[in-house]
Coordinates of C-alpha atoms in Angstrom, one line a residue:
X1 CA 3.8 -18.7 18.1
X2 CA 1.5 -15.8 18.9
X3 CA 2.0 -14.8 22.6
X4 CA -1.5 -13.3 22.7
X5 CA -3.2 -16.6 21.7
X6 CA -4.1 -17.8 25.3
X7 CA -5.5 -14.4 26.1
X8 CA -7.5 -14.3 22.9
X9 CA -8.9 -17.8 23.5
X10 CA -9.9 -16.8 27.0
X11 CA -11.7 -13.7 25.7
X12 CA -13.7 -16.0 23.3
X13 CA -14.5 -18.6 26.0
X14 CA -16.2 -16.4 28.5
X15 CA -17.7 -13.0 28.5
X16 CA -17.1 -10.4 31.2
X17 CA -20.8 -10.4 32.0
X18 CA -20.8 -14.1 32.6
X19 CA -17.8 -13.8 34.8
X20 CA -19.4 -11.1 36.9
X21 CA -22.7 -12.9 37.2
X22 CA -20.9 -16.1 38.3
X23 CA -18.9 -14.1 40.9
X24 CA -22.1 -12.5 42.2
X25 CA -23.8 -15.9 42.5
X26 CA -20.7 -17.3 44.4
X27 CA -20.8 -14.3 46.7
X28 CA -24.4 -14.9 47.7
X29 CA -23.7 -18.7 48.1
X30 CA -20.7 -18.0 50.3
X31 CA -22.8 -15.9 52.6
X32 CA -25.5 -18.5 52.9
X33 CA -23.1 -21.4 53.4
X34 CA -21.1 -19.6 56.1
X35 CA -24.0 -18.2 58.2
X36 CA -23.3 -20.5 61.1
X37 CA -19.8 -21.7 60.2
X38 CA -18.0 -19.9 63.1
X39 CA -18.8 -18.9 66.6
X40 CA -19.6 -15.4 67.8
X41 CA -16.5 -13.3 68.4
X42 CA -16.1 -10.8 71.2
X43 CA -18.0 -7.8 69.7
X44 CA -20.7 -10.0 68.2
X45 CA -21.9 -11.3 71.5
X46 CA -21.9 -7.7 72.9
X47 CA -24.2 -6.8 69.9
X48 CA -26.5 -9.7 70.9
X49 CA -26.6 -8.5 74.5
X50 CA -27.5 -4.9 73.4
X51 CA -30.1 -6.2 71.0
X52 CA -31.9 -8.1 73.7
X53 CA -32.3 -4.9 75.7
X54 CA -30.8 -6.5 78.8
X55 CA -27.4 -4.8 79.0
X56 CA -28.4 -3.1 82.3
X57 CA -29.1 -6.5 83.8
X58 CA -25.5 -7.7 83.3
X59 CA -23.5 -8.0 86.4
X60 CA -19.7 -8.2 86.3
X61 CA -18.6 -11.4 88.1
X62 CA -17.3 -10.9 91.7
X63 CA -14.7 -12.8 93.6
X64 CA -17.0 -15.8 94.3
X65 CA -18.2 -18.4 91.8
X66 CA -21.5 -17.7 89.9
X67 CA -23.6 -20.2 88.0
X68 CA -22.7 -19.7 84.3
X69 CA -26.3 -20.5 83.4
X70 CA -27.4 -17.2 85.0
X71 CA -25.9 -15.2 82.2
X72 CA -27.6 -17.2 79.4
X73 CA -31.0 -15.5 79.7
X74 CA -29.3 -12.1 79.1
X75 CA -28.7 -13.3 75.5
X76 CA -32.4 -13.8 74.8
X77 CA -35.3 -11.5 75.0
X78 CA -36.7 -10.9 78.5
X79 CA -40.0 -12.5 79.6
X80 CA -42.7 -10.0 78.5
X81 CA -46.4 -9.7 79.1
X82 CA -48.2 -7.3 76.8
X83 CA -47.3 -4.6 74.4
X84 CA -46.2 -2.3 77.2
X85 CA -43.5 -4.7 78.2
X86 CA -42.2 -4.8 74.6
X87 CA -42.0 -1.0 74.6
X88 CA -40.2 -1.1 77.9
X89 CA -37.6 -3.5 76.4
X90 CA -37.0 -1.2 73.4
X91 CA -36.6 1.7 75.8
X92 CA -34.1 -0.2 77.9
X93 CA -32.2 -1.0 74.7
X94 CA -32.0 2.7 73.8
X95 CA -31.0 3.7 77.3
X96 CA -28.3 1.1 77.4
X97 CA -26.6 2.8 74.4
X98 CA -26.0 6.0 76.4
X99 CA -23.7 4.3 78.9
X100 CA -20.6 4.1 76.9
X101 CA -21.7 2.5 73.6
X102 CA -20.2 4.7 70.8
X103 CA -22.7 3.8 68.0
X104 CA -26.2 5.1 67.0
X105 CA -29.3 2.9 67.5
X106 CA -30.4 1.8 64.1
X107 CA -28.3 -1.4 63.8
X108 CA -29.3 -2.6 67.3
X109 CA -33.0 -1.8 66.7
X110 CA -32.9 -3.8 63.5
X111 CA -31.2 -6.7 65.2
X112 CA -33.7 -6.5 68.1
X113 CA -36.6 -6.9 65.6
X114 CA -34.8 -9.8 63.9
X115 CA -34.2 -11.4 67.3
X116 CA -37.9 -11.3 68.0
X117 CA -38.7 -12.9 64.7
X118 CA -36.1 -15.6 64.4
X119 CA -34.2 -16.2 67.7
X120 CA -30.5 -15.8 68.7
X121 CA -28.6 -18.5 66.9
X122 CA -25.5 -17.6 65.0
X123 CA -27.1 -18.2 61.6
X124 CA -30.3 -16.2 62.3
X125 CA -28.5 -13.3 64.0
X126 CA -26.1 -13.0 61.0
X127 CA -28.8 -13.5 58.3
X128 CA -30.1 -9.9 58.6
X129 CA -26.6 -8.5 57.8
X130 CA -26.4 -11.0 55.0
X131 CA -29.6 -9.6 53.5
X132 CA -28.2 -6.1 53.9
X133 CA -25.0 -7.1 52.1
X134 CA -27.0 -8.7 49.2
X135 CA -28.9 -5.4 49.0
X136 CA -25.5 -3.6 48.9
X137 CA -24.4 -5.8 46.0
X138 CA -27.6 -4.9 44.1
X139 CA -27.2 -1.2 44.8
X140 CA -23.6 -1.4 43.7
X141 CA -24.8 -2.7 40.4
X142 CA -27.1 0.3 40.1
X143 CA -24.3 2.7 41.0
X144 CA -21.9 1.1 38.5
X145 CA -24.6 1.0 35.8
X146 CA -25.5 4.7 36.0
X147 CA -21.8 5.6 36.2
X148 CA -20.1 3.3 33.7
X149 CA -22.8 1.2 32.1
X150 CA -24.4 -2.3 32.5
X151 CA -21.2 -4.2 32.4
X152 CA -19.5 -1.8 34.7
X153 CA -22.4 -2.3 37.1
X154 CA -22.0 -6.0 37.1
X155 CA -18.3 -5.8 37.7
X156 CA -18.7 -3.4 40.6
X157 CA -21.3 -5.6 42.1
X158 CA -19.1 -8.7 41.7
X159 CA -16.0 -7.0 43.2
X160 CA -18.0 -5.8 46.2
X161 CA -19.7 -9.1 46.6
X162 CA -16.5 -11.2 46.9
X163 CA -14.3 -8.5 48.4
X164 CA -12.8 -10.4 51.4
X165 CA -13.3 -7.5 53.8
X166 CA -17.0 -7.1 53.0
X167 CA -17.6 -10.8 52.9
X168 CA -16.3 -11.1 56.4
X169 CA -18.4 -8.1 57.6
X170 CA -21.5 -9.5 55.8
X171 CA -21.3 -12.4 58.3
X172 CA -20.6 -10.3 61.3
X173 CA -23.2 -9.1 63.8
X174 CA -21.9 -5.6 63.7
X175 CA -23.0 -2.4 61.9
X176 CA -20.6 -2.5 58.9
X177 CA -22.7 -4.6 56.4
X178 CA -25.7 -2.2 56.5
X179 CA -23.3 0.8 56.5
X180 CA -22.0 -0.3 53.0
X181 CA -25.6 -0.6 51.9
X182 CA -26.4 3.0 52.9
X183 CA -23.2 4.1 51.2
X184 CA -23.8 2.4 47.9
X185 CA -27.5 3.2 47.9
X186 CA -27.0 6.9 48.6
X187 CA -24.4 7.2 45.8
X188 CA -26.5 5.4 43.3
X189 CA -29.6 7.5 44.2
X190 CA -27.6 10.7 43.9
X191 CA -26.2 9.7 40.4
X192 CA -29.7 8.9 39.3
X193 CA -31.0 12.2 40.6
X194 CA -28.3 14.1 38.8
X195 CA -28.8 12.2 35.6
X196 CA -32.5 12.8 35.7
X197 CA -32.1 16.5 36.0
X198 CA -35.1 18.8 36.5
X199 CA -35.5 19.4 32.7
X200 CA -36.7 15.8 32.4
X201 CA -38.6 15.8 35.6
X202 CA -42.0 15.9 33.9
X203 CA -41.3 12.5 32.2
X204 CA -39.7 10.8 35.2
X205 CA -41.6 12.2 38.2
X206 CA -42.1 8.7 39.7
X207 CA -38.4 7.9 39.3
X208 CA -37.5 11.2 40.9
X209 CA -39.8 10.5 43.9
X210 CA -38.3 7.0 44.3
X211 CA -34.7 8.1 44.1
X212 CA -35.4 11.1 46.5
X213 CA -36.9 8.7 49.1
X214 CA -33.9 6.3 48.7
X215 CA -31.4 9.1 48.9
X216 CA -32.9 10.9 51.9
X217 CA -33.6 7.6 53.7
X218 CA -30.1 6.2 53.1
X219 CA -28.5 9.4 54.4
X220 CA -30.5 9.2 57.6
X221 CA -30.0 5.5 58.0
X222 CA -26.2 5.8 57.5
X223 CA -25.9 8.5 60.2
X224 CA -28.1 6.5 62.6
X225 CA -25.9 3.4 61.9
X226 CA -22.4 4.9 62.3
X227 CA -21.3 8.4 63.2
X228 CA -18.3 8.3 60.8
X229 CA -20.8 8.1 58.0
X230 CA -20.6 11.9 58.2
X231 CA -17.4 11.7 56.2
X232 CA -19.4 10.1 53.4
X233 CA -22.1 12.8 53.6
X234 CA -19.4 15.4 53.2
X235 CA -18.0 13.5 50.2
X236 CA -21.5 13.5 48.6
X237 CA -21.8 17.2 49.2
X238 CA -18.5 17.8 47.4
X239 CA -19.7 15.5 44.6
X240 CA -22.8 17.6 44.2
X241 CA -20.8 20.8 43.8
X242 CA -18.5 19.1 41.3
X243 CA -21.1 17.4 39.1
X244 CA -24.2 19.5 39.3
X245 CA -23.4 22.9 40.7
X246 CA -26.3 24.5 38.9
X247 CA -28.8 22.5 41.0
X248 CA -26.7 22.4 44.2
X249 CA -29.5 23.7 46.4
X250 CA -31.9 20.9 45.4
X251 CA -29.4 18.3 46.3
X252 CA -28.4 20.3 49.4
X253 CA -32.1 20.2 50.5
X254 CA -32.1 16.4 50.1
X255 CA -28.9 16.0 52.1
X256 CA -30.3 18.4 54.7
X257 CA -33.5 16.4 54.9
X258 CA -31.6 13.2 55.5
X259 CA -29.6 14.9 58.3
X260 CA -32.7 16.5 59.8
X261 CA -34.3 13.0 60.2
X262 CA -31.5 12.1 62.7
X263 CA -31.9 15.3 64.8
X264 CA -34.3 13.7 67.4
X265 CA -31.8 11.0 68.2
X266 CA -28.8 13.3 68.1
X267 CA -30.4 15.7 70.6
X268 CA -31.6 13.0 72.9
X269 CA -28.9 10.3 72.6
X270 CA -26.1 11.4 70.4
X271 CA -24.9 14.2 72.7
X272 CA -25.0 11.9 75.7
X273 CA -23.0 9.3 73.8
X274 CA -20.3 11.8 72.9
X275 CA -20.0 13.0 76.5
X276 CA -19.6 9.5 77.7
X277 CA -17.4 8.3 74.9
X278 CA -14.1 6.6 75.7
X279 CA -11.8 8.7 73.4
X280 CA -8.8 7.2 75.1
X281 CA -9.3 4.0 73.0
X282 CA -8.0 6.0 70.0
X283 CA -4.7 6.7 71.6
X284 CA -2.8 10.0 71.9
X285 CA 0.1 11.0 69.7
X286 CA 2.5 13.6 71.0
X287 CA 5.8 13.1 69.2
X288 CA 5.6 14.6 65.7
X289 CA 7.9 12.2 64.1
X290 CA 6.2 9.1 65.4
X291 CA 2.8 10.6 64.7
X292 CA 3.6 11.0 61.0
X293 CA 4.8 7.4 60.8
X294 CA 1.7 6.2 62.7
X295 CA -0.7 8.0 60.4
X296 CA 1.1 6.7 57.3
X297 CA 1.0 3.2 58.8
X298 CA -2.7 3.5 59.6
X299 CA -3.5 4.7 56.0
X300 CA -1.7 1.8 54.4
X301 CA -3.2 -0.8 56.8
X302 CA -6.7 0.6 56.2
X303 CA -6.3 0.3 52.4
X304 CA -4.7 -3.2 52.8
X305 CA -7.6 -4.5 54.9
X306 CA -10.4 -2.9 52.8
X307 CA -9.0 -3.6 49.3
X308 CA -7.0 -6.8 49.6
X309 CA -6.6 -8.8 52.8
X310 CA -9.9 -8.6 54.6
X311 CA -9.9 -10.1 58.1
X312 CA -6.5 -11.7 57.6
X313 CA -5.1 -8.4 58.9
X314 CA -5.8 -9.7 62.5
X315 CA -3.3 -12.5 62.0
X316 CA -0.6 -11.2 59.6
X317 CA 2.6 -9.3 60.7
X318 CA 2.3 -5.5 60.5
X319 CA 5.1 -5.2 58.0
X320 CA 3.2 -7.5 55.6
X321 CA 0.0 -5.5 55.9
X322 CA 1.9 -2.3 55.3
X323 CA 3.6 -3.7 52.2
X324 CA 0.2 -4.7 50.8
X325 CA -1.2 -1.3 51.7
X326 CA 1.7 0.4 49.8
X327 CA 1.0 -1.8 46.8
X328 CA -2.7 -0.7 47.0
X329 CA -1.6 3.0 47.1
X330 CA 0.7 2.4 44.1
X331 CA -2.2 0.8 42.2
X332 CA -4.5 3.8 43.0
X333 CA -1.8 6.2 41.8
X334 CA -1.0 4.3 38.7
X335 CA -4.6 3.7 37.6
X336 CA -5.5 7.3 38.3
X337 CA -2.6 8.5 36.1
X338 CA -3.7 6.1 33.3
X339 CA -7.3 7.3 33.5
X340 CA -6.1 10.9 33.5
X341 CA -4.0 10.3 30.3
X342 CA -6.9 8.5 28.7
X343 CA -9.1 11.6 29.1
X344 CA -11.4 10.1 31.8
X345 CA -10.7 13.0 34.1
X346 CA -14.3 13.7 35.2
X347 CA -15.1 10.1 36.0
X348 CA -11.7 9.7 37.7
X349 CA -12.4 12.7 39.9
X350 CA -15.8 11.3 40.9
X351 CA -14.3 7.9 41.9
X352 CA -11.6 9.6 43.9
X353 CA -14.1 11.8 45.7
X354 CA -16.1 8.7 46.7
X355 CA -13.2 6.4 47.5
X356 CA -10.3 8.6 48.8
X357 CA -11.9 11.8 50.1
X358 CA -13.5 10.2 53.2
X359 CA -10.2 8.6 54.0
X360 CA -8.4 12.0 53.7
X361 CA -11.0 13.7 55.9
X362 CA -10.5 11.0 58.6
X363 CA -6.7 11.3 58.2
X364 CA -6.8 15.1 58.5
X365 CA -8.9 14.9 61.7
X366 CA -6.6 12.3 63.2
X367 CA -3.6 14.6 62.5
X368 CA -5.4 17.7 64.0
X369 CA -6.7 15.8 67.1
X370 CA -3.6 13.6 67.4
X371 CA -5.7 10.5 67.6
X372 CA -5.6 7.2 65.7
X373 CA -9.2 6.5 64.6
X374 CA -8.3 5.6 61.0
X375 CA -7.2 2.0 61.4
X376 CA -9.2 1.4 64.6
X377 CA -10.6 -2.1 64.5
X378 CA -8.5 -3.3 61.6
X379 CA -9.8 -0.7 59.2
X380 CA -13.5 -1.3 59.6
X381 CA -14.2 2.2 60.7
X382 CA -13.3 3.3 57.1
X383 CA -15.4 0.7 55.3
X384 CA -17.3 3.5 53.7
X385 CA -14.4 4.0 51.3
X386 CA -14.8 0.5 49.9
X387 CA -17.4 1.1 47.2
X388 CA -15.6 4.2 45.9
X389 CA -12.3 2.4 45.7
X390 CA -13.9 -0.5 43.9
X391 CA -15.5 2.0 41.6
X392 CA -12.1 3.3 40.7
X393 CA -10.9 -0.3 40.0
X394 CA -13.9 -0.9 37.8
X395 CA -13.4 2.3 35.9
X396 CA -9.8 1.5 35.3
X397 CA -10.7 -2.0 34.0
X398 CA -13.4 -0.6 31.7
X399 CA -11.8 2.6 30.4
X400 CA -8.0 2.3 30.7
X401 CA -7.2 -1.4 30.4
X402 CA -6.6 -2.9 26.9
X403 CA -9.6 -5.0 25.8
X404 CA -7.2 -7.8 24.9
X405 CA -6.1 -8.2 28.6
X406 CA -9.3 -7.2 30.3
X407 CA -10.8 -10.7 30.7
X408 CA -7.6 -12.1 32.0
X409 CA -7.0 -9.3 34.5
X410 CA -10.6 -9.4 35.8
X411 CA -10.6 -13.2 36.1
X412 CA -7.3 -13.0 38.1
X413 CA -8.6 -10.3 40.4
X414 CA -11.9 -12.2 41.1
X415 CA -9.9 -15.4 41.7
X416 CA -7.6 -13.5 44.1
X417 CA -10.6 -12.2 46.1
X418 CA -12.2 -15.6 46.2
X419 CA -9.0 -17.3 47.3
X420 CA -8.5 -14.8 50.2
X421 CA -12.1 -14.8 51.2
X422 CA -12.6 -18.6 51.1
X423 CA -9.3 -19.3 52.9
X424 CA -10.4 -16.9 55.6
X425 CA -13.4 -19.0 56.5
X426 CA -11.9 -22.4 55.7
X427 CA -8.4 -22.2 57.1
X428 CA -8.7 -20.0 60.2
X429 CA -9.8 -21.5 63.5
X430 CA -12.9 -19.8 65.1
X431 CA -14.1 -22.5 67.6
X432 CA -12.5 -21.5 70.8
X433 CA -15.5 -21.8 73.1
X434 CA -16.9 -24.8 71.3
X435 CA -13.7 -26.5 72.4
X436 CA -14.4 -25.6 76.1
X437 CA -18.0 -26.7 75.7
X438 CA -16.8 -30.1 74.3
X439 CA -14.7 -30.7 77.3
X440 CA -17.5 -29.8 79.7
X441 CA -19.8 -32.2 77.8
X442 CA -17.5 -35.1 78.4
X443 CA -18.7 -35.2 82.0
X444 CA -22.0 -33.4 81.8
X445 CA -23.3 -34.4 85.2
X446 CA -20.1 -33.6 87.0
X447 CA -20.0 -30.2 88.8
X448 CA -17.3 -28.1 87.1
X449 CA -15.6 -24.8 88.1
X450 CA -14.2 -22.6 85.4
X451 CA -11.4 -20.3 86.7
X452 CA -10.8 -17.6 84.2
X453 CA -8.3 -14.7 84.5
X454 CA -10.7 -12.2 82.9
X455 CA -13.8 -10.3 83.9
X456 CA -14.4 -9.1 80.3
X457 CA -18.0 -9.4 79.5
X458 CA -17.3 -10.6 75.9
X459 CA -15.4 -13.6 77.4
X460 CA -18.1 -14.3 80.1
X461 CA -21.0 -14.1 77.7
X462 CA -19.4 -16.3 75.1
X463 CA -18.7 -18.9 77.8
X464 CA -22.4 -18.8 78.8
X465 CA -23.6 -18.9 75.2
X466 CA -21.6 -22.0 74.2
X467 CA -21.6 -24.0 77.5
X468 CA -23.9 -27.0 77.4
X469 CA -27.3 -26.1 78.8
X470 CA -28.4 -27.6 82.1
X471 CA -24.9 -28.5 83.2
X472 CA -23.6 -27.7 86.7
X473 CA -20.9 -25.2 85.7
X474 CA -19.8 -22.4 87.9
X475 CA -17.6 -19.5 86.9
X476 CA -14.9 -17.8 88.9
X477 CA -13.9 -14.8 86.7
X478 CA -11.2 -12.6 88.2
X479 CA -8.5 -10.1 87.2
X480 CA -5.2 -12.0 86.5
X481 CA -3.6 -10.6 89.7
X482 CA -6.4 -11.8 91.9
X483 CA -7.4 -15.1 90.4
X484 CA -5.1 -17.3 92.5
X485 CA -6.1 -15.6 95.8
X486 CA -9.8 -15.9 95.0
X487 CA -9.5 -19.6 93.9
X488 CA -7.6 -20.5 97.1
X489 CA -10.5 -19.0 99.2
X490 CA -13.1 -20.9 97.1
X491 CA -11.3 -24.2 97.5
X492 CA -10.8 -23.7 101.2
X493 CA -14.5 -22.9 101.8
X494 CA -15.9 -25.5 99.4
X495 CA -13.4 -28.3 99.6
X496 CA -15.3 -31.1 98.0
X497 CA -17.8 -29.2 95.8
X498 CA -15.8 -29.3 92.6
X499 CA -14.4 -32.6 91.3
X500 CA -13.1 -30.8 88.2
X501 CA -11.6 -27.4 87.5
X502 CA -11.0 -25.8 84.1
X503 CA -8.3 -23.2 84.3
X504 CA -9.0 -20.9 81.3
X505 CA -6.2 -18.4 80.9
X506 CA -6.8 -15.5 78.4
X507 CA -3.8 -14.0 76.6
X508 CA -5.8 -10.8 76.5
X509 CA -8.0 -10.2 79.6
X510 CA -8.9 -6.8 78.0
X511 CA -9.2 -4.7 81.1
X512 CA -6.5 -5.9 83.5
X513 CA -3.4 -7.3 81.8
X514 CA -0.4 -8.0 83.9
X515 CA 2.4 -5.7 82.8
X516 CA 5.5 -7.8 83.0
X517 CA 6.4 -11.4 82.2
X518 CA 7.6 -11.8 85.8
X519 CA 4.2 -11.0 87.1
X520 CA 2.6 -13.5 84.7
X521 CA 5.0 -16.2 85.8
X522 CA 4.4 -15.4 89.5
X523 CA 0.6 -15.8 89.1
X524 CA 1.1 -19.0 87.1
X525 CA 3.1 -20.5 89.9
X526 CA 0.5 -19.5 92.5
X527 CA -2.3 -21.1 90.5
X528 CA -0.3 -24.3 90.0
X529 CA 0.6 -24.6 93.7
X530 CA -3.0 -24.1 94.7
X531 CA -4.4 -26.6 92.2
X532 CA -1.7 -29.2 92.7
X533 CA -2.6 -29.6 96.4
X534 CA -6.0 -31.2 95.6
X535 CA -6.1 -31.8 91.8
X536 CA -4.1 -33.5 89.1
X537 CA -3.5 -31.9 85.7
X538 CA -5.0 -34.2 83.0
X539 CA -5.1 -32.0 79.9
X540 CA -3.6 -28.9 78.5
X541 CA -4.9 -27.3 75.3
X542 CA -4.0 -24.1 73.5
X543 CA -7.1 -22.4 72.0
X544 CA -6.3 -19.8 69.3
X545 CA -8.5 -17.9 67.0
X546 CA -8.1 -15.0 64.5
X547 CA -7.1 -12.4 67.1
X548 CA -5.5 -12.1 70.5
X549 CA -8.9 -11.8 72.1
X550 CA -9.4 -15.5 71.1
X551 CA -6.1 -16.8 72.5
X552 CA -6.5 -19.0 75.6
X553 CA -4.7 -21.8 77.4
X554 CA -7.1 -24.4 78.8
X555 CA -5.9 -26.7 81.6
X556 CA -8.2 -29.4 82.9
X557 CA -7.7 -30.5 86.5
X558 CA -9.5 -33.5 88.1
X559 CA -9.5 -34.1 91.9
X560 CA -6.8 -36.4 93.0
X561 CA -8.1 -39.7 94.5
X562 CA -6.0 -39.2 97.7
X563 CA -7.3 -35.7 98.4

């Protein structure tokens, strides 16, 4: 029996172009279907607050209850009368970015425009990033086509489209979906400009103008979307020197023009953001031995999340993520060696410059500054390496893999990506605050007090966003160590006001965690003693999401009939 028969039959049944086109169609469909399939997570609701231009109006809850409905208007545009008021809102948006927000304004300005056009629902807020991600898939095709050919372009677009990490961020109201668009678009434009060298300029002047605009615009847009995009700009500069040293100054002028377009913001806002940046969030590594291990772990986890696991990294054990990252590194090394031996050294170098060089730059800076920016946020800060790494994968499939096995391997990889991506959205719970809202809705007319051990604005705003409108819900949000004391005062002063209390305990209050289990147990006992005097526990529910920010314990207390 011929062992290659099933593989040969598969090659005849379906072409690689058909496989890639089907994967691209599925990628677009998955984005559309999942636009509103999960609730906003912590950072998304902060993006919404910033996009409305009302961050300065947010007031941290004090030690007395506040009507939860008072926060809801902050998640919509303010009431405006005339064009001057619109300009004032945009100005307020820009000013709000200077008070600790570490990201440039372009993403928030684009979301602000989208908010004006379509409203603040989950689906509409995510739809803009979905459009950006579809644009990134199209520009990935252009990048792959000019680099490898038509089929290579389709494969690169397919892998980017169904990559679990990019699928997640395509449906995430943060800046990472457009960041990949500016990454793929700038690389594709640069390749086209190098290919259409000045000697053919007379015949392709309109193409040159078009690619110049796209290249310069995507450089500026990338820098105004995410400051770490600078690593990508450096990689493009290295690529210019490697591929087209003869015309380096023309490409240098284009890069410089893109950077120059960002100068007004950098001088006005960027410097202020850097001065107010919370660099402590990136940690500080002092011990040399542990620092080396931390940097190695960050590198493997970044590659694991970007290339394989996607958002599953927020739920999996660290050791599992590191193992997957090591396998990704092993693949990069093995595929590079294979391409080198196949004589594809120039193309291999290009792919490594785009996929690995930005990672090495970030790693080098982390080592020098003794910080841990590389894997911050589950690897999303390094999403700029994703197109280059997938370009390396596509190059290996097209140039180094035996044609007999190519269809089977590509089918398996596409299926793996689809399985991981679809399971992320179908198997993982993301309805924490919907569950709270459902309990409130069971007695909509009954005054309810929510006692929450967190003042974190992401928690407060999500409660406000999902709570049923026009329901008498008050919120007492306090630090974990102070919640019992504040609740006792409230119940003493307003004895009969609340027939029902929801005790919402966050496992991660963000700003004020209790340090020991003994402290946690002590506060638990205080809360239970205070509530048991007038209320009866009727329900306990554990609410868990995809990260510790989404881990809550909800306890429903109804007033005792004899109190």
